[in-house]
Short mmCIF file of C-alpha atoms in Angstrom, two decimals:
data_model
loop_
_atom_site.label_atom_id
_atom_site.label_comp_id
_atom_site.label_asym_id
_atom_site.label_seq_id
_atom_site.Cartn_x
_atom_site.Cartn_y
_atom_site.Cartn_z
CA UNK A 1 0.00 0.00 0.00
CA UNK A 2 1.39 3.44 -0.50
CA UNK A 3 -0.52 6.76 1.19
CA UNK A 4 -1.80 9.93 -1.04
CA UNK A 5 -3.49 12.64 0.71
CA UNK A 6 -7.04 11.33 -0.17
CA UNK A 7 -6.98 7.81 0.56
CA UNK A 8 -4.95 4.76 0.67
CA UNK A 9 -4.29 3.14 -2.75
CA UNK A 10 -3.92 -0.14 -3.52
CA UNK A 11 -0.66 -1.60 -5.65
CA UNK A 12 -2.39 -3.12 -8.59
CA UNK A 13 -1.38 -4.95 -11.99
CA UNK A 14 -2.77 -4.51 -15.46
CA UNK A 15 -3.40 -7.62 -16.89
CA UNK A 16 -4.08 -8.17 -20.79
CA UNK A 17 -6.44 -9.87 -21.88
CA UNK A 18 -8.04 -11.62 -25.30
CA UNK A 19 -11.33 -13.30 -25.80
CA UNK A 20 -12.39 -14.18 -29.16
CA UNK A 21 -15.17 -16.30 -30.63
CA UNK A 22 -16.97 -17.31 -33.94
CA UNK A 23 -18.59 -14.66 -36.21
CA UNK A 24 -19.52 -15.17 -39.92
CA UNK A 25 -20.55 -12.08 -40.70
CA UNK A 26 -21.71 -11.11 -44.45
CA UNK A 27 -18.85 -8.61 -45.29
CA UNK A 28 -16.01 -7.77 -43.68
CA UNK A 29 -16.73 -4.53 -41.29
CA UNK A 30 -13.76 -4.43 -39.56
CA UNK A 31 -10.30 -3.64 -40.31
CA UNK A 32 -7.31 -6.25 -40.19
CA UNK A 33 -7.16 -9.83 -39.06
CA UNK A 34 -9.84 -9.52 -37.17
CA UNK A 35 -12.29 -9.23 -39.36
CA UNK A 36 -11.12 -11.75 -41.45
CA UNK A 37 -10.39 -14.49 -39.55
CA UNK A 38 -13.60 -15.97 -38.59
CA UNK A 39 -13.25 -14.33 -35.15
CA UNK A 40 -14.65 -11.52 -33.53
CA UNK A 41 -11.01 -11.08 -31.33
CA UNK A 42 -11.62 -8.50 -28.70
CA UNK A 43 -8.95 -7.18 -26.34
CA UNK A 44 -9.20 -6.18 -22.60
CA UNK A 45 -7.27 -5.16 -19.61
CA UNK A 46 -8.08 -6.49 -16.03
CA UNK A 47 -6.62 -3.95 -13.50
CA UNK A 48 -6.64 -5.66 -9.99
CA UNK A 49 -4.14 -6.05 -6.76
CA UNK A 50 -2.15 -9.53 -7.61
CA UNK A 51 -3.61 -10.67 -4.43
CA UNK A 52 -7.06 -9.99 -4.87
CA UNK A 53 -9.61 -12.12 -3.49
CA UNK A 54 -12.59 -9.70 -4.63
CA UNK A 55 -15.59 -11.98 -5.74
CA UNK A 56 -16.72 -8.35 -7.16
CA UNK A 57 -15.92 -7.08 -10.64
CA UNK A 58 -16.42 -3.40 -12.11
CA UNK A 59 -16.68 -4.13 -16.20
CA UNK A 60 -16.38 -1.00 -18.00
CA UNK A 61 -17.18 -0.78 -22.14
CA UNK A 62 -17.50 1.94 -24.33
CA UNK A 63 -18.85 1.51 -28.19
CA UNK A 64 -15.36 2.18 -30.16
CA UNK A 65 -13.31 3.64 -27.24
CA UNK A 66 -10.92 2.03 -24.80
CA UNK A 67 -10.98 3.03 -20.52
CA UNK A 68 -8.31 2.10 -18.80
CA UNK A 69 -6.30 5.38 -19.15
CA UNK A 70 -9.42 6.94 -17.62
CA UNK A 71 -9.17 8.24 -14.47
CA UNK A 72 -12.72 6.38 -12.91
CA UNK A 73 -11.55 2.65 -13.41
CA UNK A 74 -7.99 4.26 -12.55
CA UNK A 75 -9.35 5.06 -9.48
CA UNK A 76 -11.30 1.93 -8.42
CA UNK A 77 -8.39 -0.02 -8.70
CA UNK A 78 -6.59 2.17 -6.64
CA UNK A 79 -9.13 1.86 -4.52
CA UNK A 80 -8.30 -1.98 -4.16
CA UNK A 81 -11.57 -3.25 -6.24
CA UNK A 82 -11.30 -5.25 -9.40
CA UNK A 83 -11.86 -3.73 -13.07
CA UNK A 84 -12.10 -4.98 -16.22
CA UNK A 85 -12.03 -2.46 -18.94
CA UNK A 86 -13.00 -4.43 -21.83
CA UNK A 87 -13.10 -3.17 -25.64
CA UNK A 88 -15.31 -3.68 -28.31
CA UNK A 89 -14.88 -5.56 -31.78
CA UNK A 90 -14.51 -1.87 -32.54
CA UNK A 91 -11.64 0.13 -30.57
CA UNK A 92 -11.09 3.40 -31.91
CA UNK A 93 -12.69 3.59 -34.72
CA UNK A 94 -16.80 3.63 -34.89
CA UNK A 95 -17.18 3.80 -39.18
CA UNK A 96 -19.08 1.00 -39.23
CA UNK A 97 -19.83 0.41 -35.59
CA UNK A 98 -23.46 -1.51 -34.89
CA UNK A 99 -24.78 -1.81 -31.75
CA UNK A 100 -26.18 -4.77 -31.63
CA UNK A 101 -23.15 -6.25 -32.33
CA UNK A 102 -20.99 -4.16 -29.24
CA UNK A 103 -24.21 -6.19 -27.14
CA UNK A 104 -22.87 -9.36 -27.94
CA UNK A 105 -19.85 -8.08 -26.94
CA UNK A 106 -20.42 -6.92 -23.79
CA UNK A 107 -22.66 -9.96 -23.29
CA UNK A 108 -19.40 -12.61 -24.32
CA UNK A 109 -17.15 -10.07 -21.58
CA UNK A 110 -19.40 -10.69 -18.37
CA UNK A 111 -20.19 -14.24 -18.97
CA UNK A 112 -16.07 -14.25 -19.21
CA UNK A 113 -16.14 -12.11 -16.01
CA UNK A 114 -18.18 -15.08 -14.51
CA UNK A 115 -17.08 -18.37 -15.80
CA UNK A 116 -13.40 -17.96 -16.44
CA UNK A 117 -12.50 -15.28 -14.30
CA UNK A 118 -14.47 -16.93 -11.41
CA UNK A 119 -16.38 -13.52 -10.37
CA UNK A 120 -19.64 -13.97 -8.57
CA UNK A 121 -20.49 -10.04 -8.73
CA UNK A 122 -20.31 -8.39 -11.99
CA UNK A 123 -21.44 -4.64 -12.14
CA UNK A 124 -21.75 -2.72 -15.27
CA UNK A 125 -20.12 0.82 -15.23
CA UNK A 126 -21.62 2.79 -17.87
CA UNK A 127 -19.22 5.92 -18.31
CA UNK A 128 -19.94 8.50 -21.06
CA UNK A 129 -21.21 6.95 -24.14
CA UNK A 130 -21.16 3.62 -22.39
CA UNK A 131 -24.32 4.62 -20.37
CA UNK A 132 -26.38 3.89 -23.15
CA UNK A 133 -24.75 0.68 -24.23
CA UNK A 134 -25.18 -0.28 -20.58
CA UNK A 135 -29.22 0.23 -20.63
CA UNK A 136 -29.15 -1.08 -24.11
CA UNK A 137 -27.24 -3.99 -22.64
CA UNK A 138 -29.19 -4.37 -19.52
CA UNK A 139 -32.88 -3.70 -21.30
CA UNK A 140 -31.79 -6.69 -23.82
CA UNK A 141 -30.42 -8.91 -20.83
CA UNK A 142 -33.76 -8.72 -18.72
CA UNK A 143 -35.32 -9.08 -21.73
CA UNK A 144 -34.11 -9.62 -24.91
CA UNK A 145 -36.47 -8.96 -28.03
CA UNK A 146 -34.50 -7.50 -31.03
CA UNK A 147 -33.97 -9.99 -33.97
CA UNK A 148 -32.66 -7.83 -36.86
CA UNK A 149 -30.24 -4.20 -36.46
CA UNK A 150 -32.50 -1.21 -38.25
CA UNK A 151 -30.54 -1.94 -41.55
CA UNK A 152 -32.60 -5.32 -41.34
CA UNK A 153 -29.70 -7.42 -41.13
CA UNK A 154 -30.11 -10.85 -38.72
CA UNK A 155 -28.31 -9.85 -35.56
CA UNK A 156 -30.81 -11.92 -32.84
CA UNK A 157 -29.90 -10.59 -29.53
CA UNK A 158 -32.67 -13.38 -28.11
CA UNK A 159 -30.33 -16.20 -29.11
CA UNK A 160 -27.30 -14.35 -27.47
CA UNK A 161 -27.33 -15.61 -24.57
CA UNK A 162 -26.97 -12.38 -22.56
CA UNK A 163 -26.61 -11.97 -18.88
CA UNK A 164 -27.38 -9.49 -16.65
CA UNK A 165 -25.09 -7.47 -14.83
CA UNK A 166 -25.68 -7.62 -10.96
CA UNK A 167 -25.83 -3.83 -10.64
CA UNK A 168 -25.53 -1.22 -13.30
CA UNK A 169 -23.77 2.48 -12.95
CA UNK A 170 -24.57 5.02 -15.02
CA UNK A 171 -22.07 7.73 -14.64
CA UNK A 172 -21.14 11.09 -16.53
CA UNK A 173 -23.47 10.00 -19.62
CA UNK A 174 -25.23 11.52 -21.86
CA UNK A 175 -28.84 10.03 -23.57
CA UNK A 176 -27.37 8.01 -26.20
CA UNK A 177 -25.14 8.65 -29.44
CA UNK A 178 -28.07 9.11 -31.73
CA UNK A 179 -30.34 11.52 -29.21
CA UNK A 180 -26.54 13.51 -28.24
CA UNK A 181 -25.52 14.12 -32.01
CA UNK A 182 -28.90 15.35 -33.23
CA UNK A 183 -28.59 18.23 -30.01
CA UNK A 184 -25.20 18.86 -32.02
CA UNK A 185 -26.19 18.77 -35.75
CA UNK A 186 -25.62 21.88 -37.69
CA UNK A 187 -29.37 22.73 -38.82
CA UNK A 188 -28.00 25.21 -41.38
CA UNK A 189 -26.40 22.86 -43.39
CA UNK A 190 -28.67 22.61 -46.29
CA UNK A 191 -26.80 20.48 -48.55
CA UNK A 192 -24.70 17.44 -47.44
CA UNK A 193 -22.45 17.37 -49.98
CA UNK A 194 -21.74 20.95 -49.90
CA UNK A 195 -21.40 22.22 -46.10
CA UNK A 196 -20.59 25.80 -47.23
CA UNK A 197 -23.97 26.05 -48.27
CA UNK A 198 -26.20 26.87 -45.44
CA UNK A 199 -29.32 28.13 -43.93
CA UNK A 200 -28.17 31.61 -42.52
CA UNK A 201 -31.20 31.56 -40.37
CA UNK A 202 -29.35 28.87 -37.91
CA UNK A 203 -26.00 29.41 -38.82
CA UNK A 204 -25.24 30.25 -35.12
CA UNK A 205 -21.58 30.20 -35.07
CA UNK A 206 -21.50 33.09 -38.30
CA UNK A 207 -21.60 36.87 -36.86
CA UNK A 208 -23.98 37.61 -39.86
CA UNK A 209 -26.99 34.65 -38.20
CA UNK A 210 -29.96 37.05 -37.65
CA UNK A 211 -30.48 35.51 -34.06
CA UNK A 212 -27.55 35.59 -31.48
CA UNK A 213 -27.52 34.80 -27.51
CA UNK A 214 -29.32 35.18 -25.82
CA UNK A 215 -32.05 32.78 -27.66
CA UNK A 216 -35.55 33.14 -27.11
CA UNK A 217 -37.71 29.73 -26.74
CA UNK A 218 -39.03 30.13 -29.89
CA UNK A 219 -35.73 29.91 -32.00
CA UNK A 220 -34.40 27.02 -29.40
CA UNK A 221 -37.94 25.47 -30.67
CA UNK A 222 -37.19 25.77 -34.26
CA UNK A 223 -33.44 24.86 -34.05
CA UNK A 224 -33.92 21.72 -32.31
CA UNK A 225 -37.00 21.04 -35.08
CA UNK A 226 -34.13 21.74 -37.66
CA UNK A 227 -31.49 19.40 -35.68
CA UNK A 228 -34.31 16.62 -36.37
CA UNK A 229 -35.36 17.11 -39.58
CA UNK A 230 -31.24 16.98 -40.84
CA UNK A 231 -31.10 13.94 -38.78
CA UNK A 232 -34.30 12.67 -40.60
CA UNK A 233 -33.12 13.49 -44.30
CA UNK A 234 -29.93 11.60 -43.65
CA UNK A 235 -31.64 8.17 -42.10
CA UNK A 236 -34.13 8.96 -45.77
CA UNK A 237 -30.89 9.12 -47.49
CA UNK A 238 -29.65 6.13 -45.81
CA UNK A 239 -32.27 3.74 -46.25
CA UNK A 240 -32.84 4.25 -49.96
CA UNK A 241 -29.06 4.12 -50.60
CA UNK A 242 -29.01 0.75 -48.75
CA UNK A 243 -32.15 -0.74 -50.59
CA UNK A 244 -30.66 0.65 -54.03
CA UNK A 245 -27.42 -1.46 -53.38
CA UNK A 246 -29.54 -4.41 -52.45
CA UNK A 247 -31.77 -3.99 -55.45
CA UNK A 248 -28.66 -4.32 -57.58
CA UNK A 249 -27.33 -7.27 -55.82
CA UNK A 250 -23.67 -6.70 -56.74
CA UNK A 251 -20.27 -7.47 -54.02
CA UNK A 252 -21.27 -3.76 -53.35
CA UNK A 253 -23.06 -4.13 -49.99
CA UNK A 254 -21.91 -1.45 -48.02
CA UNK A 255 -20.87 2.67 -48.77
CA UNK A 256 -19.09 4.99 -46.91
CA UNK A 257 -19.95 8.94 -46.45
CA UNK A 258 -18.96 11.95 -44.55
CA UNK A 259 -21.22 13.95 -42.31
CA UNK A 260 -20.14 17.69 -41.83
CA UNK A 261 -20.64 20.22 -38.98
CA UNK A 262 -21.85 17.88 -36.02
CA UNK A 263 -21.22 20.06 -32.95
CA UNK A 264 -23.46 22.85 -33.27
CA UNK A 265 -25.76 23.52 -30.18
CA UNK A 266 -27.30 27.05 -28.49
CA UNK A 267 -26.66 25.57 -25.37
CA UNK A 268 -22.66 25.39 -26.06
CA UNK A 269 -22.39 29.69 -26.55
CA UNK A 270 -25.58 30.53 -24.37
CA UNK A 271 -25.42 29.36 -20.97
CA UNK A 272 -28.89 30.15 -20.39
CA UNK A 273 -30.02 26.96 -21.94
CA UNK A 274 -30.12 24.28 -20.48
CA UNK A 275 -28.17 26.38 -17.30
CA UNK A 276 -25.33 24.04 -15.72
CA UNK A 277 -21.65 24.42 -13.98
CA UNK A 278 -20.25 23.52 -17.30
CA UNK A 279 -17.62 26.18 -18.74
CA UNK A 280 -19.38 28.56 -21.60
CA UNK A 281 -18.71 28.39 -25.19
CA UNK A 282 -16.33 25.18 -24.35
CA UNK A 283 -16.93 21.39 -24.76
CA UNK A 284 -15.20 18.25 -23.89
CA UNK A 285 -13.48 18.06 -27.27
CA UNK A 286 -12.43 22.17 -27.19
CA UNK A 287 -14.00 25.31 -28.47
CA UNK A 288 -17.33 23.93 -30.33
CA UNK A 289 -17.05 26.04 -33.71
CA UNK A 290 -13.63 24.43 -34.29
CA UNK A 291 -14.76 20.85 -33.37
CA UNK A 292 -17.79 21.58 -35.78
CA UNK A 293 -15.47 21.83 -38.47
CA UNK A 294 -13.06 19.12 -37.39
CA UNK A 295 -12.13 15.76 -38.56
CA UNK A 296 -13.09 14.41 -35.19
CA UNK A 297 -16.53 15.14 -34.42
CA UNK A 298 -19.23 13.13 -33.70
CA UNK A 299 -20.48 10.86 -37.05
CA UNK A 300 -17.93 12.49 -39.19
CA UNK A 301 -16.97 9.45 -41.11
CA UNK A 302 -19.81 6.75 -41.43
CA UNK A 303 -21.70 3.96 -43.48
CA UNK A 304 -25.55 3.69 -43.96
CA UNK A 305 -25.93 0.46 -41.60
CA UNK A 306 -23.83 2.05 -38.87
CA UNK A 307 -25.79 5.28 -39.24
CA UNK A 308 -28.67 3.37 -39.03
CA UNK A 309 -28.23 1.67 -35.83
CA UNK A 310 -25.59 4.00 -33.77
CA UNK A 311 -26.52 8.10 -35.25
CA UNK A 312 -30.34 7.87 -37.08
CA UNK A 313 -32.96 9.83 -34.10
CA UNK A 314 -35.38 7.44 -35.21
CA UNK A 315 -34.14 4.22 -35.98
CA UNK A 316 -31.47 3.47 -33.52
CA UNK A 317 -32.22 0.69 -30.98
CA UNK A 318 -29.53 2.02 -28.58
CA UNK A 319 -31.42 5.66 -26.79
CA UNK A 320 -31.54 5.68 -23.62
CA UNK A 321 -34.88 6.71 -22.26
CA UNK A 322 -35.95 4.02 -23.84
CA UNK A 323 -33.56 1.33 -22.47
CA UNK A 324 -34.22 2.84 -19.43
CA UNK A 325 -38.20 2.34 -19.40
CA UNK A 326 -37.33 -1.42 -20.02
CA UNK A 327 -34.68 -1.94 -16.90
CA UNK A 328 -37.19 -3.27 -14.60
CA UNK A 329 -35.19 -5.13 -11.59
CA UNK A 330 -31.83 -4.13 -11.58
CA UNK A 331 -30.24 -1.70 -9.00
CA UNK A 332 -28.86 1.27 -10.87
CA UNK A 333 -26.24 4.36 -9.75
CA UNK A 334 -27.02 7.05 -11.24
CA UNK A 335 -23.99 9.99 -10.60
CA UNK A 336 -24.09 13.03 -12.37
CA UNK A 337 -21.48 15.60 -12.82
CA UNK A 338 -22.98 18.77 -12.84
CA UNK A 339 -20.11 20.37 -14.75
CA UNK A 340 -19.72 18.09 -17.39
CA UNK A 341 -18.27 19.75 -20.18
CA UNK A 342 -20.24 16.03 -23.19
CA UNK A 343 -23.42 15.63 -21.04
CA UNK A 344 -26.08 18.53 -21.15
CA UNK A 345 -27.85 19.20 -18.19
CA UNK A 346 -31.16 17.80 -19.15
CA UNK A 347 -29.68 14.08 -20.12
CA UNK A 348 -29.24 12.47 -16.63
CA UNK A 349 -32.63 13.68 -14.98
CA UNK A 350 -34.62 12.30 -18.39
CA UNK A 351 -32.73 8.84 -17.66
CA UNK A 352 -33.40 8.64 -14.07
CA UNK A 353 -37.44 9.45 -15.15
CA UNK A 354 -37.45 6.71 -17.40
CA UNK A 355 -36.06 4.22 -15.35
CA UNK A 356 -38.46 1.64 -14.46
CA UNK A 357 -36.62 -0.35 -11.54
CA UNK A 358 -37.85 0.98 -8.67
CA UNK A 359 -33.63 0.36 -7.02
CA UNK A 360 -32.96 3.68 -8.37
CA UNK A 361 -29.98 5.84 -6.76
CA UNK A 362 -29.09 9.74 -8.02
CA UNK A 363 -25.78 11.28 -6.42
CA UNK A 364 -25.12 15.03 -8.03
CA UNK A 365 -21.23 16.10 -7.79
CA UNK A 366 -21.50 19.91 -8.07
CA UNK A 367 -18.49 21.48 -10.33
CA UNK A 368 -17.48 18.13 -11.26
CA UNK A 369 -16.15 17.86 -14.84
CA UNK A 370 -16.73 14.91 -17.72
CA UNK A 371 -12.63 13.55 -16.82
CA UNK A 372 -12.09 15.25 -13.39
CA UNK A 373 -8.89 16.92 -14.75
CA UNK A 374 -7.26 18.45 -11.59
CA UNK A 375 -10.22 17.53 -9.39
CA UNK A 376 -9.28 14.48 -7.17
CA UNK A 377 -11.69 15.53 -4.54
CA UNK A 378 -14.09 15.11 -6.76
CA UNK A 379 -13.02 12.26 -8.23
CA UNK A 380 -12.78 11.07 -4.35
CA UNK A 381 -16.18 11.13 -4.35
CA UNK A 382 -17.33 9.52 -6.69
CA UNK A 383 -14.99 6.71 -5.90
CA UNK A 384 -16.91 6.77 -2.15
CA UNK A 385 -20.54 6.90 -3.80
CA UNK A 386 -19.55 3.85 -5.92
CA UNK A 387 -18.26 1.79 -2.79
CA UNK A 388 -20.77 3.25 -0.85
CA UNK A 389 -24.29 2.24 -3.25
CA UNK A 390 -22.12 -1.14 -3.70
CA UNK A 391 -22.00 -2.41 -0.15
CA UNK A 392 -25.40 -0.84 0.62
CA UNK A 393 -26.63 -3.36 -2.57
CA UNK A 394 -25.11 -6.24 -1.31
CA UNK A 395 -22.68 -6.52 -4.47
CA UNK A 396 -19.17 -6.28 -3.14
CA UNK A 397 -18.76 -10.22 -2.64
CA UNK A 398 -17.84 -12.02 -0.37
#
């Protein structure tokens, strides 16, 4: 054990790990080996002391990123619990990423947790945008019912054999990818193949947009109908591209395509909506008229079934007031960081409504940011309401 000035902290290992299995799917979607093997080949790291006995696992996933740089499952192993951080059959890249796929994923990872890692407690830790995969995951666990991803490809979740996680935290998260990038579409892009061309009207970030901060209700109103209907046209676009390639029935089964301008929201340059800690005119990627532009933004490089399930408002399985509704006997942590430079305000209190388990927790940490950079008090606490809801739940085995 050494000593820091906010707790004691455990000497732990990272330990690497690789779990593959059988996957035949109809193209390759992947890039590499991986995807041409046979094998969905999916890599992990289990961060524990090398003398744990913990019966009790924390099993973290995000869609396409990896989390055990981050400082949460950082901190719970210092904390002297177990943590696996375990990646998806997409790490780092999310082109052609489908959800229903990252399920079975997540589903092979805790019945790993449980049979060869011997755990008898696994906990889901849904941090960022793995708070929707976590309801998805937990809705289709209690009860599984999806057959087919919205592309209409077979993908049957009810054959998958998915387990529930003993507990589920939901933690700095936002609704889900396709409800969070329709709050950041750029409405006044009017063509997508040209996104110079624009609707001045709700061109927000141009000093020559006829409404500036502060916003009235009304043009919030009519930006967020705009944010939709772009949304909309691209799913239309989407779906007729896909049945066009099918009608031809040629090896071309798949097609790539940029979307421009996806961080464009009132909320990000007038702190008057949708009033939070968060820093004004900033967001967890930088200053939100230069990520709008970037190569990095939310959706920016796609395909039509990945659009489908992961970005389209309408058609994506994976939203999370709807996972939520379906959760009905799990115990789930809800912590929200009121300063949270990715998650706007209104996110967490719409998730905790829709939950239908009645084992509902919500912790608040005021000022609290989306990483806690240079905020280990804060972090501190979050640490001590995990622990905290955990023993109180009966989930840190024995």
């Amino acid at each position: 054990m050494r000593n820091s000035p906010d707790m004691t902290i455990t000497e732990w290992t990272r330990a690497p790990l690789i779990l593959s299995f059988v996957d035949n799917p109809q193209f390759t979607e992947t890039y590499g080996f991986a995807g041409n093997s046979g094998k969905v080949n999916l890599e992990g790291q289990l961060m524990r002391a090398p003398d744990s006995q913990s019966r009790t696992i924390y099993v973290f996933m995000h869609p396409t990123s990896v989390l055990h740089l981050l400082p949460m499952p950082v901190a719970l192993a210092d904390a002297g619990l177990d943590v696996l951080c375990a990646a998806s059959r997409y790490p780092r890249n999310d082109t052609a990423l489908i959800f229903e796929k990252v399920a079975i994923d997540l589903g092979k990872w805790i019945d790993y947790a449980r049979t060869e890692l011997g755990y008898k407690k696994v906990i889901l830790v849904g941090w960022s945008g793995g708070g929707s995969l976590s309801l998805f995951y937990q809705a289709q666990a209690e009860n599984p019912s999806i057959t087919h991803t919205p592309a209409g490809d077979p993908v049957d979740l009810t054959q998958a054999g998915l387990q529930p996680a003993d507990g589920v935290i939901f933690i700095a998260a936002h609704l889900s990818r396709a409800e969070t990038l329709t709050e950041w579409l750029d409405p006044s892009v009017i063509d997508e193949q040209d996104p110079d061309s624009r609707d001045q009207e709700f061109d927000i970030y141009s000093p020559d947009c006829p409404n500036q901060p502060p916003y009235n209700a009304e043009f919030v109103a009519r930006f967020r109908d705009a944010q939709r209907a772009r949304n909309r046209r691209i799913t239309d676009w989407a779906e007729t591209t896909l049945a066009q390639l099918q009608a031809k029935n040629t090896p071309e089964r798949e097609r790539a395509f940029v979307v421009h301008r996806t961080m464009c929201d009132v909320r990000w340059i007038d702190p008057n909506v949708d009033p939070s800690d968060r820093r004004p005119n900033w967001t967890y990627m930088g200053e939100p008229m230069t990520v709008n532009v970037g190569p990095v933004g939310l959706a920016r490089y796609t395909t039509l079934r990945s659009w489908l399930s992961q970005w389209s408002y309408d058609k994506s399985n994976a939203k999370g007031p709807m996972n939520a509704a379906r959760i009905h006997k799990t115990p789930v942590l809800q912590i929200e960081n009121t300063a949270d430079e990715a998650v706007p305000a209104t996110h967490n209190p719409a998730i905790f409504e829709a939950l239908a388990t009645p084992d509902k927790e919500y912790v608040q940490l005021k000022g609290a940011t989306h990483y806690y950079l240079q905020q280990p008090e804060l972090l501190a606490q979050c640490i001590h309401a995990v622990i905290d809801w955990s023993q109180r739940k009966q989930l840190l085995a024995e």
